[in-house]
Amino acid sequence: MSLIDHALKSNKQYAKDYDPRLGAHPRPVVAVVTCMDPRLSDLEGILGLKHADMDVLRNGGPAVTDEVLAALVVSTRVLGSKEIMLLNHTGCGFTTFTDEELNAKLSKLTGDGSPVPMRFISYKDPVDHTKEQIKKVRSHPWIAKEVPVRGFIFDVDSGRLREVTIDE
Ligand SMILES: [Zn+2]
């Protein structure tokens, strides 16, 4: 059985015990931007926050794309999130290649270069990456100045968070 088939089977059981109150309008308190990496999946544990309090935006890296900025605007302006947390991590797969290298590799592997250049938004240094993210989010005119935008690196070996500031 594929894992997705297994998930569908499990969902039948989940729905039996589901509390319909969980379907009420969401009231996020914090927006968290983080990597798709499974080691970042236990956000309740890592951050000690409840699922219901977090709008979680995930992609590879993570990358603060226009789509992520749009979601942050909605989270803070429409849904009510009060803070933005940019959560990077050590050992990210997106530091192991450059966009150019991966484009070349996949073109060769598949024999089809038509998607090139695909934007993977790879990076080298999580500290620099975090600083750039903070600047990018902070400079968006629709993200209110009162909303704190803070960046962190999760150490996958120790489980600890380290805050990154743009002046360090
Ligand atoms: Zn990652």
PDB file of C-alpha atoms and ligand atoms in Angstrom:
ATOM      1  CA  MET A   1       0.000   0.000   0.000  1.00  0.00           C
ATOM      2  CA  SER A   2       1.356   3.457  -0.825  1.00  0.00           C
ATOM      3  CA  LEU A   3       1.645   5.913   2.029  1.00  0.00           C
ATOM      4  CA  ILE A   4      -1.104   8.047   0.486  1.00  0.00           C
ATOM      5  CA  ASP A   5      -3.457   5.049   0.397  1.00  0.00           C
ATOM      6  CA  HIS A   6      -2.546   4.403   4.005  1.00  0.00           C
ATOM      7  CA  ALA A   7      -3.332   8.057   4.816  1.00  0.00           C
ATOM      8  CA  LEU A   8      -6.762   7.780   3.184  1.00  0.00           C
ATOM      9  CA  LYS A   9      -7.548   4.729   5.262  1.00  0.00           C
ATOM     10  CA  SER A  10      -6.407   6.486   8.449  1.00  0.00           C
ATOM     11  CA  ASN A  11      -8.511   9.526   7.609  1.00  0.00           C
ATOM     12  CA  LYS A  12     -11.708   7.468   7.846  1.00  0.00           C
ATOM     13  CA  GLN A  13     -10.862   6.751  11.490  1.00  0.00           C
ATOM     14  CA  TYR A  14      -9.794  10.366  12.094  1.00  0.00           C
ATOM     15  CA  ALA A  15     -13.082  11.708  10.770  1.00  0.00           C
ATOM     16  CA  LYS A  16     -15.045   9.465  13.157  1.00  0.00           C
ATOM     17  CA  ASP A  17     -13.461  11.187  16.165  1.00  0.00           C
ATOM     18  CA  TYR A  18     -13.252  14.648  14.585  1.00  0.00           C
ATOM     19  CA  ASP A  19     -14.425  17.588  16.664  1.00  0.00           C
ATOM     20  CA  PRO A  20     -16.523  19.799  14.340  1.00  0.00           C
ATOM     21  CA  ARG A  21     -15.578  22.830  16.481  1.00  0.00           C
ATOM     22  CA  LEU A  22     -12.139  22.583  14.853  1.00  0.00           C
ATOM     23  CA  GLY A  23     -13.812  23.702  11.620  1.00  0.00           C
ATOM     24  CA  ALA A  24     -14.562  27.153  13.058  1.00  0.00           C
ATOM     25  CA  HIS A  25     -12.996  30.222  11.414  1.00  0.00           C
ATOM     26  CA  PRO A  26      -9.212  30.150  11.971  1.00  0.00           C
ATOM     27  CA  ARG A  27      -7.671  32.645  14.373  1.00  0.00           C
ATOM     28  CA  PRO A  28      -3.917  32.417  13.848  1.00  0.00           C
ATOM     29  CA  VAL A  29      -1.689  34.408  16.188  1.00  0.00           C
ATOM     30  CA  VAL A  30       1.647  33.888  14.488  1.00  0.00           C
ATOM     31  CA  ALA A  31       2.710  33.164  10.904  1.00  0.00           C
ATOM     32  CA  VAL A  32       5.608  30.730  10.610  1.00  0.00           C
ATOM     33  CA  VAL A  33       7.568  30.421   7.365  1.00  0.00           C
ATOM     34  CA  THR A  34       9.618  27.241   7.317  1.00  0.00           C
ATOM     35  CA  CYS A  35      11.236  24.601   5.152  1.00  0.00           C
ATOM     36  CA  MET A  36       9.475  21.558   3.740  1.00  0.00           C
ATOM     37  CA  ASP A  37      12.109  19.420   5.495  1.00  0.00           C
ATOM     38  CA  PRO A  38      10.371  16.788   7.711  1.00  0.00           C
ATOM     39  CA  ARG A  39      12.664  17.708  10.612  1.00  0.00           C
ATOM     40  CA  LEU A  40      10.727  20.980  10.860  1.00  0.00           C
ATOM     41  CA  SER A  41       7.340  19.275  10.965  1.00  0.00           C
ATOM     42  CA  ASP A  42       6.945  19.094  14.724  1.00  0.00           C
ATOM     43  CA  LEU A  43       6.333  22.819  15.107  1.00  0.00           C
ATOM     44  CA  GLU A  44       4.119  22.275  18.135  1.00  0.00           C
ATOM     45  CA  GLY A  45       7.056  20.597  19.830  1.00  0.00           C
ATOM     46  CA  ILE A  46       9.820  22.858  18.498  1.00  0.00           C
ATOM     47  CA  LEU A  47       7.969  26.080  19.326  1.00  0.00           C
ATOM     48  CA  GLY A  48       5.563  25.015  22.051  1.00  0.00           C
ATOM     49  CA  LEU A  49       2.703  26.587  20.128  1.00  0.00           C
ATOM     50  CA  LYS A  50      -0.672  25.101  19.322  1.00  0.00           C
ATOM     51  CA  HIS A  51      -1.529  24.140  15.743  1.00  0.00           C
ATOM     52  CA  ALA A  52      -4.513  26.465  15.885  1.00  0.00           C
ATOM     53  CA  ASP A  53      -2.308  29.473  16.700  1.00  0.00           C
ATOM     54  CA  MET A  54      -0.007  29.105  13.700  1.00  0.00           C
ATOM     55  CA  ASP A  55      -0.382  29.867  10.036  1.00  0.00           C
ATOM     56  CA  VAL A  56       2.361  27.676   8.613  1.00  0.00           C
ATOM     57  CA  LEU A  57       3.833  28.535   5.223  1.00  0.00           C
ATOM     58  CA  ARG A  58       6.196  25.915   3.909  1.00  0.00           C
ATOM     59  CA  ASN A  59       8.283  25.459   0.833  1.00  0.00           C
ATOM     60  CA  GLY A  60      11.820  24.400   0.014  1.00  0.00           C
ATOM     61  CA  GLY A  61      14.467  26.445   1.808  1.00  0.00           C
ATOM     62  CA  PRO A  62      12.237  28.124   2.844  1.00  0.00           C
ATOM     63  CA  ALA A  63      12.110  30.794   0.163  1.00  0.00           C
ATOM     64  CA  VAL A  64      10.282  34.072   0.702  1.00  0.00           C
ATOM     65  CA  THR A  65       8.643  34.158  -2.720  1.00  0.00           C
ATOM     66  CA  ASP A  66       5.909  36.520  -3.896  1.00  0.00           C
ATOM     67  CA  GLU A  67       3.416  33.774  -2.996  1.00  0.00           C
ATOM     68  CA  VAL A  68       4.783  33.568   0.558  1.00  0.00           C
ATOM     69  CA  LEU A  69       4.637  37.369   0.874  1.00  0.00           C
ATOM     70  CA  ALA A  70       1.016  37.279  -0.307  1.00  0.00           C
ATOM     71  CA  ALA A  71       0.182  34.640   2.297  1.00  0.00           C
ATOM     72  CA  LEU A  72       1.903  36.726   5.007  1.00  0.00           C
ATOM     73  CA  VAL A  73      -0.160  39.751   3.994  1.00  0.00           C
ATOM     74  CA  VAL A  74      -3.337  37.662   4.264  1.00  0.00           C
ATOM     75  CA  SER A  75      -2.238  36.093   7.554  1.00  0.00           C
ATOM     76  CA  THR A  76      -1.535  39.458   9.188  1.00  0.00           C
ATOM     77  CA  ARG A  77      -4.077  41.727   7.464  1.00  0.00           C
ATOM     78  CA  VAL A  78      -7.022  39.381   6.985  1.00  0.00           C
ATOM     79  CA  LEU A  79      -6.701  36.578   9.521  1.00  0.00           C
ATOM     80  CA  GLY A  80      -5.119  38.466  12.398  1.00  0.00           C
ATOM     81  CA  SER A  81      -1.622  37.045  12.934  1.00  0.00           C
ATOM     82  CA  LYS A  82       0.361  39.401  15.173  1.00  0.00           C
ATOM     83  CA  GLU A  83       3.922  38.193  14.546  1.00  0.00           C
ATOM     84  CA  ILE A  84       5.976  36.644  11.751  1.00  0.00           C
ATOM     85  CA  MET A  85       8.588  33.995  12.399  1.00  0.00           C
ATOM     86  CA  LEU A  86      11.070  32.978   9.691  1.00  0.00           C
ATOM     87  CA  LEU A  87      12.326  29.536  10.599  1.00  0.00           C
ATOM     88  CA  ASN A  88      15.385  28.250   8.757  1.00  0.00           C
ATOM     89  CA  HIS A  89      17.521  25.287   9.726  1.00  0.00           C
ATOM     90  CA  THR A  90      20.975  23.759   9.563  1.00  0.00           C
ATOM     91  CA  GLY A  91      21.681  21.013   7.056  1.00  0.00           C
ATOM     92  CA  CYS A  92      19.134  22.229   4.520  1.00  0.00           C
ATOM     93  CA  GLY A  93      19.042  20.309   1.250  1.00  0.00           C
ATOM     94  CA  PHE A  94      18.741  23.615  -0.599  1.00  0.00           C
ATOM     95  CA  THR A  95      22.324  24.468   0.372  1.00  0.00           C
ATOM     96  CA  THR A  96      23.678  21.368  -1.367  1.00  0.00           C
ATOM     97  CA  PHE A  97      23.280  22.608  -4.950  1.00  0.00           C
ATOM     98  CA  THR A  98      23.008  25.815  -6.917  1.00  0.00           C
ATOM     99  CA  ASP A  99      20.012  26.472  -9.143  1.00  0.00           C
ATOM    100  CA  GLU A 100      22.326  26.276 -12.141  1.00  0.00           C
ATOM    101  CA  GLU A 101      23.739  22.901 -11.090  1.00  0.00           C
ATOM    102  CA  LEU A 102      20.351  21.345 -10.390  1.00  0.00           C
ATOM    103  CA  ASN A 103      18.880  22.658 -13.637  1.00  0.00           C
ATOM    104  CA  ALA A 104      21.803  21.115 -15.535  1.00  0.00           C
ATOM    105  CA  LYS A 105      21.577  17.839 -13.618  1.00  0.00           C
ATOM    106  CA  LEU A 106      17.833  17.401 -14.157  1.00  0.00           C
ATOM    107  CA  SER A 107      18.036  18.377 -17.823  1.00  0.00           C
ATOM    108  CA  LYS A 108      20.644  15.669 -18.304  1.00  0.00           C
ATOM    109  CA  LEU A 109      18.835  13.090 -16.164  1.00  0.00           C
ATOM    110  CA  THR A 110      15.500  13.506 -17.922  1.00  0.00           C
ATOM    111  CA  GLY A 111      16.780  14.457 -21.371  1.00  0.00           C
ATOM    112  CA  ASP A 112      14.413  17.458 -21.292  1.00  0.00           C
ATOM    113  CA  GLY A 113      15.798  20.930 -20.639  1.00  0.00           C
ATOM    114  CA  SER A 114      12.581  22.788 -21.443  1.00  0.00           C
ATOM    115  CA  PRO A 115      11.808  23.893 -17.850  1.00  0.00           C
ATOM    116  CA  VAL A 116      15.224  25.616 -17.559  1.00  0.00           C
ATOM    117  CA  PRO A 117      15.791  27.870 -15.741  1.00  0.00           C
ATOM    118  CA  MET A 118      13.655  26.484 -12.942  1.00  0.00           C
ATOM    119  CA  ARG A 119      13.851  28.637  -9.821  1.00  0.00           C
ATOM    120  CA  PHE A 120      14.763  26.438  -6.849  1.00  0.00           C
ATOM    121  CA  ILE A 121      16.028  29.356  -4.745  1.00  0.00           C
ATOM    122  CA  SER A 122      19.001  27.468  -3.379  1.00  0.00           C
ATOM    123  CA  TYR A 123      21.297  29.252  -0.946  1.00  0.00           C
ATOM    124  CA  LYS A 124      24.630  28.726   0.791  1.00  0.00           C
ATOM    125  CA  ASP A 125      24.529  30.253   4.244  1.00  0.00           C
ATOM    126  CA  PRO A 126      21.493  30.006   6.530  1.00  0.00           C
ATOM    127  CA  VAL A 127      22.473  33.181   8.432  1.00  0.00           C
ATOM    128  CA  ASP A 128      22.698  35.303   5.259  1.00  0.00           C
ATOM    129  CA  HIS A 129      19.548  33.621   3.948  1.00  0.00           C
ATOM    130  CA  THR A 130      17.657  34.511   7.129  1.00  0.00           C
ATOM    131  CA  LYS A 131      18.854  38.138   7.019  1.00  0.00           C
ATOM    132  CA  GLU A 132      17.681  38.482   3.421  1.00  0.00           C
ATOM    133  CA  GLN A 133      14.300  37.036   4.350  1.00  0.00           C
ATOM    134  CA  ILE A 134      13.873  39.474   7.234  1.00  0.00           C
ATOM    135  CA  LYS A 135      14.709  42.424   4.960  1.00  0.00           C
ATOM    136  CA  LYS A 136      12.396  41.209   2.234  1.00  0.00           C
ATOM    137  CA  VAL A 137       9.396  40.711   4.521  1.00  0.00           C
ATOM    138  CA  ARG A 138      10.116  43.868   6.538  1.00  0.00           C
ATOM    139  CA  SER A 139      10.294  46.020   3.412  1.00  0.00           C
ATOM    140  CA  HIS A 140       6.904  44.941   2.079  1.00  0.00           C
ATOM    141  CA  PRO A 141       4.583  47.943   2.319  1.00  0.00           C
ATOM    142  CA  TRP A 142       1.565  45.820   3.242  1.00  0.00           C
ATOM    143  CA  ILE A 143       3.222  44.124   6.206  1.00  0.00           C
ATOM    144  CA  ALA A 144       2.438  46.497   9.079  1.00  0.00           C
ATOM    145  CA  LYS A 145       5.426  48.024  10.902  1.00  0.00           C
ATOM    146  CA  GLU A 146       3.914  46.934  14.229  1.00  0.00           C
ATOM    147  CA  VAL A 147       4.184  43.265  13.212  1.00  0.00           C
ATOM    148  CA  PRO A 148       7.494  41.868  14.483  1.00  0.00           C
ATOM    149  CA  VAL A 149       9.430  39.941  11.804  1.00  0.00           C
ATOM    150  CA  ARG A 150      12.024  37.700  13.444  1.00  0.00           C
ATOM    151  CA  GLY A 151      14.370  35.143  11.945  1.00  0.00           C
ATOM    152  CA  PHE A 152      15.711  31.917  13.441  1.00  0.00           C
ATOM    153  CA  ILE A 153      17.830  28.909  12.606  1.00  0.00           C
ATOM    154  CA  PHE A 154      16.796  25.540  13.989  1.00  0.00           C
ATOM    155  CA  ASP A 155      19.801  23.344  14.734  1.00  0.00           C
ATOM    156  CA  VAL A 156      18.800  19.864  13.580  1.00  0.00           C
ATOM    157  CA  ASP A 157      21.477  18.286  15.808  1.00  0.00           C
ATOM    158  CA  SER A 158      20.593  19.981  19.104  1.00  0.00           C
ATOM    159  CA  GLY A 159      16.951  20.935  18.565  1.00  0.00           C
ATOM    160  CA  ARG A 160      17.814  24.504  19.610  1.00  0.00           C
ATOM    161  CA  LEU A 161      16.728  27.724  17.966  1.00  0.00           C
ATOM    162  CA  ARG A 162      19.114  30.577  17.384  1.00  0.00           C
ATOM    163  CA  GLU A 163      17.827  34.044  16.581  1.00  0.00           C
ATOM    164  CA  VAL A 164      19.397  35.907  13.650  1.00  0.00           C
ATOM    165  CA  THR A 165      19.294  39.693  13.501  1.00  0.00           C
ATOM    166  CA  ILE A 166      20.070  41.751  10.410  1.00  0.00           C
ATOM    167  CA  ASP A 167      22.842  43.757  12.136  1.00  0.00           C
ATOM    168  CA  GLU A 168      24.893  40.829  13.432  1.00  0.00           C
TER     169      GLU A 168
HETATM  170 ZN    ZN B   1      15.495  22.852   4.402  1.00  0.00          ZN
END
